[in-house]
Short mmCIF file of C-alpha atoms and ligand atoms in Angstrom, two decimals:
data_model
loop_
_atom_site.label_atom_id
_atom_site.label_comp_id
_atom_site.label_asym_id
_atom_site.label_seq_id
_atom_site.Cartn_x
_atom_site.Cartn_y
_atom_site.Cartn_z
CA MET H 948 -46.71 111.25 -247.66
CA ASN H 949 -48.88 111.43 -244.57
CA LYS H 950 -46.69 113.35 -242.15
CA GLY H 951 -47.35 112.94 -238.44
CA LEU H 952 -46.65 115.06 -235.42
CA GLU H 953 -44.10 117.86 -235.79
CA VAL H 954 -41.20 117.00 -233.45
CA ALA H 955 -38.70 119.75 -234.21
CA ARG H 956 -38.31 122.85 -236.36
CA GLY H 957 -34.97 124.41 -237.30
CA LYS H 958 -34.02 127.45 -239.37
CA THR H 959 -34.12 125.46 -242.61
CA LYS H 960 -36.08 122.27 -241.93
CA VAL H 961 -39.01 120.67 -240.11
CA LEU H 962 -39.00 117.15 -238.63
CA TYR H 963 -42.15 115.05 -238.26
CA GLU H 964 -42.69 111.65 -236.66
CA LYS H 965 -43.71 109.07 -239.26
CA PRO H 966 -47.22 107.88 -238.32
CA GLY H 967 -47.03 104.44 -236.69
CA GLU H 968 -43.21 104.42 -236.72
CA PRO H 969 -41.91 106.46 -233.79
CA ASP H 970 -38.28 105.61 -234.60
CA THR H 971 -38.54 107.11 -238.10
CA LEU H 972 -38.74 110.82 -238.88
CA VAL H 973 -39.75 112.69 -242.02
CA VAL H 974 -37.48 115.68 -242.75
CA THR H 975 -38.80 118.49 -244.93
CA ALA H 976 -36.36 121.18 -246.03
CA LEU H 977 -37.71 124.74 -246.06
CA ASP H 978 -37.24 127.41 -248.70
CA ASN H 979 -35.23 129.56 -246.28
CA ILE H 980 -31.64 130.61 -246.49
CA THR H 981 -30.06 132.14 -243.39
CA ALA H 982 -26.69 133.47 -242.29
CA GLY H 983 -25.13 135.04 -239.22
CA ASP H 984 -26.87 132.58 -236.88
CA GLY H 985 -30.25 133.62 -238.25
CA ALA H 986 -29.57 137.39 -238.34
CA ARG H 987 -29.99 137.37 -242.14
CA ARG H 988 -32.87 135.39 -243.59
CA ASP H 989 -34.34 135.19 -247.07
CA GLU H 990 -36.98 133.15 -248.80
CA LEU H 991 -35.61 131.28 -251.81
CA PRO H 992 -38.47 129.47 -253.55
CA GLY H 993 -37.37 125.95 -254.51
CA LYS H 994 -34.36 125.92 -252.17
CA GLY H 995 -35.96 123.29 -249.88
CA ARG H 996 -36.39 120.86 -252.76
CA ILE H 997 -32.79 121.44 -253.91
CA ALA H 998 -31.38 121.11 -250.38
CA ALA H 999 -33.30 117.86 -249.81
CA LYS H 1000 -31.90 116.45 -253.06
CA THR H 1001 -28.33 117.41 -252.15
CA THR H 1002 -28.55 115.96 -248.65
CA ALA H 1003 -30.23 112.73 -249.79
CA ARG H 1004 -27.55 112.18 -252.45
CA VAL H 1005 -24.68 112.86 -250.07
CA PHE H 1006 -26.14 110.54 -247.42
CA ARG H 1007 -26.82 107.82 -249.99
CA LEU H 1008 -23.16 108.01 -251.04
CA LEU H 1009 -22.00 107.74 -247.41
CA ASN H 1010 -24.35 104.78 -246.79
CA LEU H 1011 -23.01 103.01 -249.89
CA CYS H 1012 -19.49 103.47 -248.55
CA GLY H 1013 -20.57 101.84 -245.27
CA LEU H 1014 -20.52 104.89 -242.99
CA PRO H 1015 -23.20 105.07 -240.29
CA THR H 1016 -25.80 107.75 -241.12
CA HIS H 1017 -29.40 108.34 -240.10
CA TYR H 1018 -30.58 108.38 -243.75
CA LEU H 1019 -33.10 105.76 -244.87
CA SER H 1020 -34.65 106.95 -248.14
CA GLY H 1021 -36.38 109.72 -250.06
CA GLY H 1022 -35.69 113.38 -250.61
CA GLU H 1023 -34.42 112.96 -254.15
CA ASP H 1024 -37.49 113.24 -256.35
CA ASP H 1025 -38.44 116.63 -257.67
CA ASP H 1026 -41.91 116.52 -256.15
CA ASP H 1027 -40.94 114.83 -252.91
CA ASN H 1028 -38.98 117.04 -250.55
CA GLU H 1029 -39.37 114.44 -247.80
CA MET H 1030 -36.47 112.45 -246.47
CA LEU H 1031 -36.96 109.46 -244.17
CA VAL H 1032 -34.36 109.17 -241.42
CA ARG H 1033 -33.84 107.14 -238.27
CA ARG H 1034 -34.67 109.11 -235.17
CA ALA H 1035 -31.60 110.18 -233.24
CA ASN H 1036 -30.84 112.25 -230.17
CA MET H 1037 -28.66 115.01 -231.51
CA ILE H 1038 -25.32 115.90 -229.94
CA PRO H 1039 -25.21 119.73 -229.91
CA ILE H 1040 -21.77 119.92 -231.51
CA GLU H 1041 -20.75 120.91 -235.03
CA VAL H 1042 -17.77 118.89 -236.24
CA VAL H 1043 -15.77 120.82 -238.83
CA VAL H 1044 -13.09 119.19 -240.99
CA ARG H 1045 -10.75 121.46 -242.91
CA GLY H 1046 -8.60 120.47 -245.86
CA VAL H 1047 -7.83 124.03 -246.95
CA ALA H 1048 -7.53 127.07 -244.68
CA ALA H 1049 -10.49 129.46 -244.96
CA GLY H 1050 -13.31 131.03 -242.99
CA SER H 1051 -13.13 131.31 -239.22
CA LEU H 1052 -9.78 129.46 -239.13
CA VAL H 1053 -7.87 132.19 -240.97
CA LYS H 1054 -9.61 134.86 -238.87
CA ARG H 1055 -8.58 133.10 -235.68
CA LYS H 1056 -5.05 132.25 -236.84
CA PRO H 1057 -3.71 135.03 -239.07
CA GLY H 1058 -0.44 133.07 -239.42
CA ILE H 1059 -2.23 130.51 -241.60
CA ALA H 1060 -2.72 131.83 -245.13
CA LYS H 1061 -6.10 131.44 -246.76
CA GLY H 1062 -5.92 128.62 -249.29
CA ALA H 1063 -3.10 126.75 -247.49
CA ILE H 1064 -3.49 122.98 -247.78
CA LEU H 1065 -3.96 121.39 -244.37
CA VAL H 1066 -2.39 117.97 -243.91
CA PRO H 1067 -3.27 116.21 -241.78
CA ARG H 1068 -6.80 117.51 -242.04
CA MET H 1069 -7.85 119.68 -239.12
CA VAL H 1070 -10.86 118.66 -237.05
CA GLU H 1071 -12.54 121.25 -234.83
CA PHE H 1072 -15.60 121.16 -232.60
CA PHE H 1073 -18.06 124.03 -232.21
CA LEU H 1074 -20.82 124.20 -229.61
CA LYS H 1075 -24.26 124.68 -231.15
CA ASP H 1076 -25.28 127.90 -229.49
CA ASP H 1077 -26.68 130.60 -231.81
CA ALA H 1078 -26.81 133.22 -229.05
CA ASN H 1079 -23.03 132.90 -228.59
CA HIS H 1080 -22.30 132.38 -232.32
CA ASP H 1081 -21.42 128.67 -232.08
CA PRO H 1082 -18.12 129.05 -230.18
CA LEU H 1083 -15.12 126.75 -230.67
CA ILE H 1084 -15.05 124.17 -227.89
CA GLU H 1085 -12.20 121.98 -226.62
CA ILE H 1086 -12.54 118.22 -226.22
CA ASP H 1087 -12.12 118.38 -222.41
CA ASP H 1088 -14.92 120.92 -222.20
CA ILE H 1089 -17.26 118.73 -224.28
CA VAL H 1090 -16.55 115.78 -221.97
CA HIS H 1091 -16.81 117.96 -218.85
CA ARG H 1092 -20.26 119.19 -219.92
CA GLY H 1093 -21.34 115.57 -220.49
CA LEU H 1094 -22.13 116.19 -224.16
CA ALA H 1095 -20.07 113.24 -225.45
CA THR H 1096 -17.58 110.69 -224.13
CA PRO H 1097 -13.90 110.65 -225.18
CA GLN H 1098 -14.61 107.42 -227.12
CA GLU H 1099 -17.50 109.08 -228.96
CA LEU H 1100 -15.33 112.10 -229.77
CA GLY H 1101 -12.64 109.79 -231.16
CA MET H 1102 -15.21 108.10 -233.38
CA MET H 1103 -16.73 111.42 -234.42
CA SER H 1104 -13.32 112.73 -235.52
CA GLU H 1105 -12.50 109.54 -237.45
CA ILE H 1106 -15.91 109.40 -239.16
CA ALA H 1107 -15.79 113.12 -239.95
CA ARG H 1108 -12.32 112.79 -241.51
CA ILE H 1109 -13.42 109.82 -243.64
CA THR H 1110 -16.57 111.70 -244.70
CA PHE H 1111 -14.43 114.65 -245.74
CA GLU H 1112 -12.07 112.43 -247.78
CA ILE H 1113 -14.98 110.70 -249.54
CA LEU H 1114 -16.63 113.99 -250.48
CA ALA H 1115 -13.29 115.56 -251.44
CA HIS H 1116 -12.69 112.59 -253.79
CA ALA H 1117 -16.13 113.03 -255.36
CA TRP H 1118 -15.64 116.78 -255.80
CA ARG H 1119 -12.09 116.35 -257.11
CA SER H 1120 -13.37 114.25 -259.97
CA ARG H 1121 -15.58 117.20 -260.85
CA GLU H 1122 -12.56 119.55 -260.87
CA THR H 1123 -13.71 121.15 -257.62
CA LEU H 1124 -11.90 121.61 -254.33
CA LEU H 1125 -13.71 120.71 -251.13
CA VAL H 1126 -12.32 123.29 -248.71
CA ASP H 1127 -14.09 122.40 -245.47
CA LEU H 1128 -17.17 120.62 -244.19
CA LYS H 1129 -19.47 120.69 -241.19
CA ILE H 1130 -21.32 117.61 -239.95
CA GLU H 1131 -23.38 116.73 -236.91
CA PHE H 1132 -23.92 113.48 -235.03
CA GLY H 1133 -26.74 111.86 -233.12
CA ARG H 1134 -27.29 108.68 -231.14
CA LEU H 1135 -29.97 106.36 -232.55
CA SER H 1136 -32.96 106.63 -230.24
CA GLY H 1137 -34.48 103.20 -230.92
CA GLY H 1138 -34.45 100.06 -233.02
CA GLU H 1139 -31.38 98.12 -234.09
CA GLY H 1140 -28.13 99.68 -232.85
CA ARG H 1141 -29.93 101.91 -230.34
CA GLY H 1142 -27.47 104.43 -228.87
CA ASN H 1143 -25.01 104.07 -231.76
CA LEU H 1144 -23.45 107.20 -233.22
CA VAL H 1145 -24.65 108.19 -236.69
CA ILE H 1146 -24.05 111.16 -238.95
CA ALA H 1147 -27.34 113.02 -238.74
CA ASP H 1148 -28.91 116.41 -239.53
CA VAL H 1149 -28.17 117.40 -243.14
CA ILE H 1150 -25.15 117.72 -245.41
CA ASP H 1151 -26.03 120.16 -248.14
CA ASN H 1152 -24.67 123.22 -249.90
CA ASP H 1153 -24.85 125.13 -246.59
CA SER H 1154 -22.48 122.62 -244.96
CA TRP H 1155 -19.29 123.04 -246.98
CA ARG H 1156 -17.13 125.35 -249.02
CA VAL H 1157 -16.53 124.21 -252.59
CA TRP H 1158 -14.23 126.06 -254.99
CA PRO H 1159 -14.39 124.98 -258.65
CA GLN H 1160 -10.86 124.66 -260.11
CA GLY H 1161 -9.58 125.52 -256.63
CA ARG H 1162 -10.57 129.18 -257.19
CA GLU H 1163 -12.36 130.89 -254.33
CA GLU H 1164 -13.96 133.48 -256.61
CA LEU H 1165 -15.86 130.67 -258.37
CA MET H 1166 -17.38 129.39 -255.10
CA LEU H 1167 -20.70 127.57 -255.43
CA ASP H 1168 -21.66 127.24 -251.75
CA LYS H 1169 -23.47 129.33 -249.18
CA GLN H 1170 -20.43 131.52 -248.46
CA MET H 1171 -21.44 133.64 -251.44
CA TYR H 1172 -24.71 134.49 -249.66
CA ARG H 1173 -22.93 135.09 -246.34
CA ASP H 1174 -20.56 137.55 -248.06
CA LEU H 1175 -23.29 139.73 -249.65
CA GLU H 1176 -23.46 143.26 -248.25
CA THR H 1177 -27.05 143.76 -249.33
CA VAL H 1178 -29.26 141.09 -250.83
CA THR H 1179 -30.86 141.99 -254.17
CA PRO H 1180 -33.24 139.79 -256.20
CA ASP H 1181 -30.37 139.32 -258.71
CA ASP H 1182 -28.10 138.07 -255.92
CA LEU H 1183 -30.76 135.61 -254.81
CA ALA H 1184 -31.17 134.38 -258.38
CA ARG H 1185 -27.41 133.72 -258.55
CA VAL H 1186 -27.46 131.93 -255.19
CA HIS H 1187 -30.38 129.81 -256.40
CA ALA H 1188 -28.55 128.92 -259.62
CA ASN H 1189 -25.45 127.86 -257.65
CA TYR H 1190 -27.53 125.64 -255.34
CA GLU H 1191 -29.13 124.02 -258.38
CA THR H 1192 -25.70 123.44 -260.00
CA VAL H 1193 -24.44 121.80 -256.82
CA ALA H 1194 -27.50 119.52 -256.52
CA ASP H 1195 -26.95 118.45 -260.15
CA LEU H 1196 -23.23 117.78 -259.63
CA VAL H 1197 -23.92 115.84 -256.43
CA GLY H 1198 -26.54 113.81 -258.33
CA SER H 1199 -23.89 111.48 -259.72
CA PHE H 1200 -21.95 111.08 -256.41
CA PRO H 1201 -23.73 107.92 -255.19
CA ALA H 1202 -23.00 105.87 -258.32
CA LEU H 1203 -21.04 102.66 -257.83
CA ARG H 1204 -19.20 102.23 -261.13
CA SER H 1205 -19.33 98.51 -261.59
CA GLY H 1206 -15.76 97.29 -261.82
CA MET H 1207 -15.01 93.66 -262.61
CA VAL H 1208 -12.33 91.43 -261.14
CA ALA H 1209 -11.42 88.52 -263.43
CA TYR H 1210 -9.89 85.61 -261.49
CA VAL H 1211 -7.93 83.50 -263.94
CA ALA H 1212 -6.70 80.06 -262.88
CA ASP H 1213 -3.79 78.38 -264.67
CA GLY H 1214 -5.28 74.88 -264.89
CA ALA H 1215 -8.26 73.46 -262.99
CA GLN H 1216 -6.01 72.50 -260.06
CA SER H 1217 -5.38 76.23 -259.36
CA VAL H 1218 -9.02 77.25 -259.06
CA ALA H 1219 -9.26 76.65 -255.29
CA LEU H 1220 -6.14 78.76 -254.77
CA LEU H 1221 -8.14 81.85 -255.72
CA ASP H 1222 -11.05 81.21 -253.32
CA PRO H 1223 -9.59 83.07 -250.29
CA VAL H 1224 -8.98 86.19 -252.43
CA ILE H 1225 -12.49 86.04 -253.84
CA ALA H 1226 -13.89 85.88 -250.30
CA GLN H 1227 -11.85 88.95 -249.33
CA THR H 1228 -12.83 90.98 -252.39
CA ASN H 1229 -16.49 90.35 -251.50
CA VAL H 1230 -15.88 92.61 -248.46
CA PHE H 1231 -15.70 95.50 -250.93
CA GLY H 1232 -18.78 94.41 -252.87
CA LEU H 1233 -16.71 93.95 -256.03
CA GLN H 1234 -18.15 92.02 -258.93
CA SER H 1235 -16.08 89.10 -260.12
CA LEU H 1236 -15.92 86.29 -262.64
CA ARG H 1237 -13.73 83.20 -262.92
CA ARG H 1238 -11.96 81.65 -265.89
CA VAL H 1239 -9.80 78.56 -266.26
CA VAL H 1240 -7.04 78.61 -268.89
CA SER H 1241 -3.70 76.84 -269.30
CA THR H 1242 -0.46 78.57 -270.20
CA HIS H 1243 1.21 75.38 -271.42
CA LEU H 1244 -1.71 73.31 -272.77
CA VAL H 1245 -3.73 76.01 -274.60
CA PRO H 1246 -1.66 79.25 -274.69
CA ALA H 1247 -3.64 80.70 -277.60
CA TYR H 1248 -6.79 80.31 -275.53
CA VAL H 1249 -5.28 82.49 -272.77
CA LEU H 1250 -4.84 85.33 -275.24
CA GLN H 1251 -8.31 84.81 -276.68
CA ALA H 1252 -9.87 84.93 -273.19
CA VAL H 1253 -8.01 88.15 -272.38
CA GLN H 1254 -9.09 89.84 -275.60
CA GLN H 1255 -12.67 88.83 -274.96
CA LEU H 1256 -12.66 90.17 -271.37
CA ASP H 1257 -10.86 93.38 -272.35
CA ALA H 1258 -13.46 94.01 -275.02
CA THR H 1259 -16.35 93.40 -272.60
CA PHE H 1260 -15.47 95.38 -269.44
CA ALA H 1261 -14.41 99.00 -269.25
CA ARG H 1262 -13.15 98.77 -265.66
CA LEU H 1263 -11.33 95.51 -265.22
CA VAL H 1264 -8.57 94.02 -263.07
CA TYR H 1265 -7.02 90.56 -263.51
CA VAL H 1266 -5.95 88.31 -260.67
CA ALA H 1267 -3.84 85.40 -261.93
CA SER H 1268 -3.29 82.21 -259.94
CA GLY H 1269 0.50 82.26 -260.36
CA PRO H 1270 3.56 84.11 -261.72
CA HIS H 1271 3.74 82.36 -265.07
CA LEU H 1272 0.15 83.22 -266.00
CA ALA H 1273 0.51 86.72 -264.50
CA ALA H 1274 3.53 87.40 -266.75
CA MET H 1275 1.65 86.19 -269.82
CA LEU H 1276 -1.45 88.28 -269.01
CA SER H 1277 0.66 91.35 -268.23
CA ALA H 1278 2.31 91.18 -271.63
CA ALA H 1279 -1.00 90.66 -273.42
CA THR H 1280 -3.21 93.39 -271.91
CA PRO H 1281 -3.08 97.06 -270.88
CA THR H 1282 -5.35 96.17 -267.93
CA PRO H 1283 -3.76 95.82 -264.44
CA VAL H 1284 -2.73 92.25 -263.56
CA PHE H 1285 -1.91 90.92 -260.07
CA ASP H 1286 -0.30 87.61 -259.15
CA ALA H 1287 -2.30 86.01 -256.31
CA THR H 1288 0.81 84.24 -254.96
CA GLU H 1289 2.57 87.55 -254.30
CA PHE H 1290 0.09 88.77 -251.68
CA ASP H 1291 -1.98 87.41 -248.84
CA ALA H 1292 -5.69 87.37 -249.62
CA SER H 1293 -6.79 90.48 -247.69
CA GLU H 1294 -3.80 92.50 -248.94
CA LEU H 1295 -4.59 91.56 -252.54
CA ALA H 1296 -8.29 92.41 -252.14
CA LEU H 1297 -7.25 95.84 -250.85
CA VAL H 1298 -4.89 96.43 -253.79
CA VAL H 1299 -7.62 95.43 -256.26
CA ALA H 1300 -10.18 97.68 -254.54
CA LYS H 1301 -7.71 100.59 -254.54
CA THR H 1302 -7.10 100.14 -258.26
CA LEU H 1303 -10.83 100.35 -258.96
CA ALA H 1304 -11.29 103.19 -256.42
CA MET H 1305 -9.35 105.70 -258.49
CA ASP H 1306 -12.44 106.73 -260.45
CA ASP H 1307 -15.10 105.31 -258.14
CA THR H 1308 -15.86 107.29 -254.99
CA VAL H 1309 -17.97 104.52 -253.44
CA MET H 1310 -15.05 102.07 -253.73
CA PHE H 1311 -12.67 104.77 -252.47
CA GLY H 1312 -14.86 105.21 -249.37
CA ARG H 1313 -15.04 101.45 -248.77
CA VAL H 1314 -11.23 101.27 -248.91
CA LEU H 1315 -10.93 104.10 -246.35
CA LEU H 1316 -13.37 102.34 -244.05
CA VAL H 1317 -11.68 98.93 -244.30
CA GLN H 1318 -8.34 100.60 -243.50
CA ALA H 1319 -9.83 102.49 -240.54
CA ASN H 1320 -11.38 99.28 -239.18
CA ALA H 1321 -8.05 97.45 -239.57
CA ARG H 1322 -6.31 100.22 -237.61
CA SER H 1323 -8.87 100.17 -234.84
CA ALA H 1324 -8.68 96.34 -234.65
CA VAL H 1325 -4.93 96.64 -233.95
CA LEU H 1326 -5.46 99.30 -231.29
CA GLY H 1327 -8.28 97.25 -229.76
CA ALA H 1328 -6.11 94.13 -229.66
CA ASP H 1329 -3.28 96.10 -228.05
CA ALA H 1330 -5.65 97.48 -225.41
CA GLN H 1331 -7.00 93.98 -224.74
CA ILE H 1332 -3.72 92.14 -224.45
CA ASN H 1333 -2.71 93.83 -221.20
CA ALA H 1334 -6.21 94.34 -219.86
CA PRO H 1335 -6.74 92.81 -216.42
CA GLY H 1336 -8.59 89.50 -216.60
CA PRO H 1337 -11.97 88.95 -214.91
CA PRO H 1338 -11.89 88.67 -211.12
CA VAL H 1339 -11.08 85.18 -209.86
CA GLY H 1340 -14.25 83.12 -209.65
CA LEU H 1341 -16.01 84.95 -212.50
CA ALA H 1342 -14.02 83.51 -215.40
P1 5GP F 2058 -16.07 128.36 -240.53
O1 5GP F 2058 -15.79 127.90 -239.12
O2 5GP F 2058 -14.81 128.51 -241.31
O3 5GP F 2058 -16.98 129.54 -240.61
O4 5GP F 2058 -16.88 127.16 -241.24
C1 5GP F 2058 -16.29 125.90 -241.48
C2 5GP F 2058 -17.24 125.05 -242.31
O5 5GP F 2058 -18.41 124.74 -241.54
C3 5GP F 2058 -17.77 125.74 -243.56
O6 5GP F 2058 -17.89 124.77 -244.58
C4 5GP F 2058 -19.15 126.25 -243.16
O7 5GP F 2058 -20.01 126.24 -244.29
C5 5GP F 2058 -19.58 125.22 -242.15
N1 5GP F 2058 -20.39 125.81 -241.09
C6 5GP F 2058 -19.95 126.51 -240.03
N2 5GP F 2058 -20.98 126.89 -239.23
C7 5GP F 2058 -22.10 126.43 -239.81
C8 5GP F 2058 -23.50 126.49 -239.48
O8 5GP F 2058 -23.92 127.05 -238.46
N3 5GP F 2058 -24.36 125.87 -240.35
C9 5GP F 2058 -23.92 125.23 -241.46
N4 5GP F 2058 -24.81 124.65 -242.27
N5 5GP F 2058 -22.62 125.15 -241.78
C10 5GP F 2058 -21.71 125.74 -240.99
#
């Protein structure tokens, strides 16, 4: 790709302006690995390509879930260590989410044992300041320095927590524990949604701690490099192999495993009854199909339809138009069956999405986001209801 003007250079990446598109940047990851705020630095040929792949795959997963990120495309092909992102003004804060106690937390708080599960997850902010070793910073101080507003910090915490849960889900299904995670935010500098907060920078194997089988000694992330006393070529080869393993594992993170929702109406008169649920399940991007059967006119056909659907789809959920049909389907199939009359439409869509989210991280992330939006809608409505009205004469 024809890269334009260099706009920024970090320890492990270079950013260029895309020619003719000032709101789009090209990010190229370098073959450097650093630790101790740049005090230790090594060249690791191929690391840039691997880091770009990891970041692109993580961001693509987050985009599929509906989280706001700066990622547009690229970075994944072997020969193309170039990621296209929306330009953003970076907020100089590292947001760390911890699900398991480790690292600087256990140094700072000796009362918390390394490996302790942290619920609720802990969110901490660190000021980006290499010279002072990225110190921990309190929310009031961030606001006082004008780095972010309280509203932005609330959103950053919520988005960071959801990001952690999505990645923890993906890692869990690969028998690996996500211990902690660092992300950074920016405000879009132009185009649609200008000023909006997005997850920016990179999320790669330098940004988290991951312990296969929950065992620290099997760690695959950058901590292994940080912990080295001296760095030998053999050590670097092991670090390189770990980074490659992680990029491969992350390769399957952004896959939406196509689940199918079968809406089954008991008689043609029940078809319309399912429409509101179908509209709500579309929010999750679920695939669906509709069938009409009749429990009392053609009962054998109900069983035939079920057998046919069960044999066709590996990941399937039934939604029946009423209790009689739901009971018949439940007895006939090992697949989950829900009775549409037992739930309101949005509640049922959520239950269906949750069922399919168990082994689908994209669906899991969409569920988390829908729940977070529902919570913030309630809080927003509560804030509005007692808000003073507009001044007389301006209504
Ligand atoms: P800790 O505060 O325990 O050292 O780090 C918490 C998490 O944030 C770890 O996953 C660590 O990898 C990540 N982290 C902390 N500081 C940095 C940093 O300067 N750069 C990167 N890439 N990750 C960091």
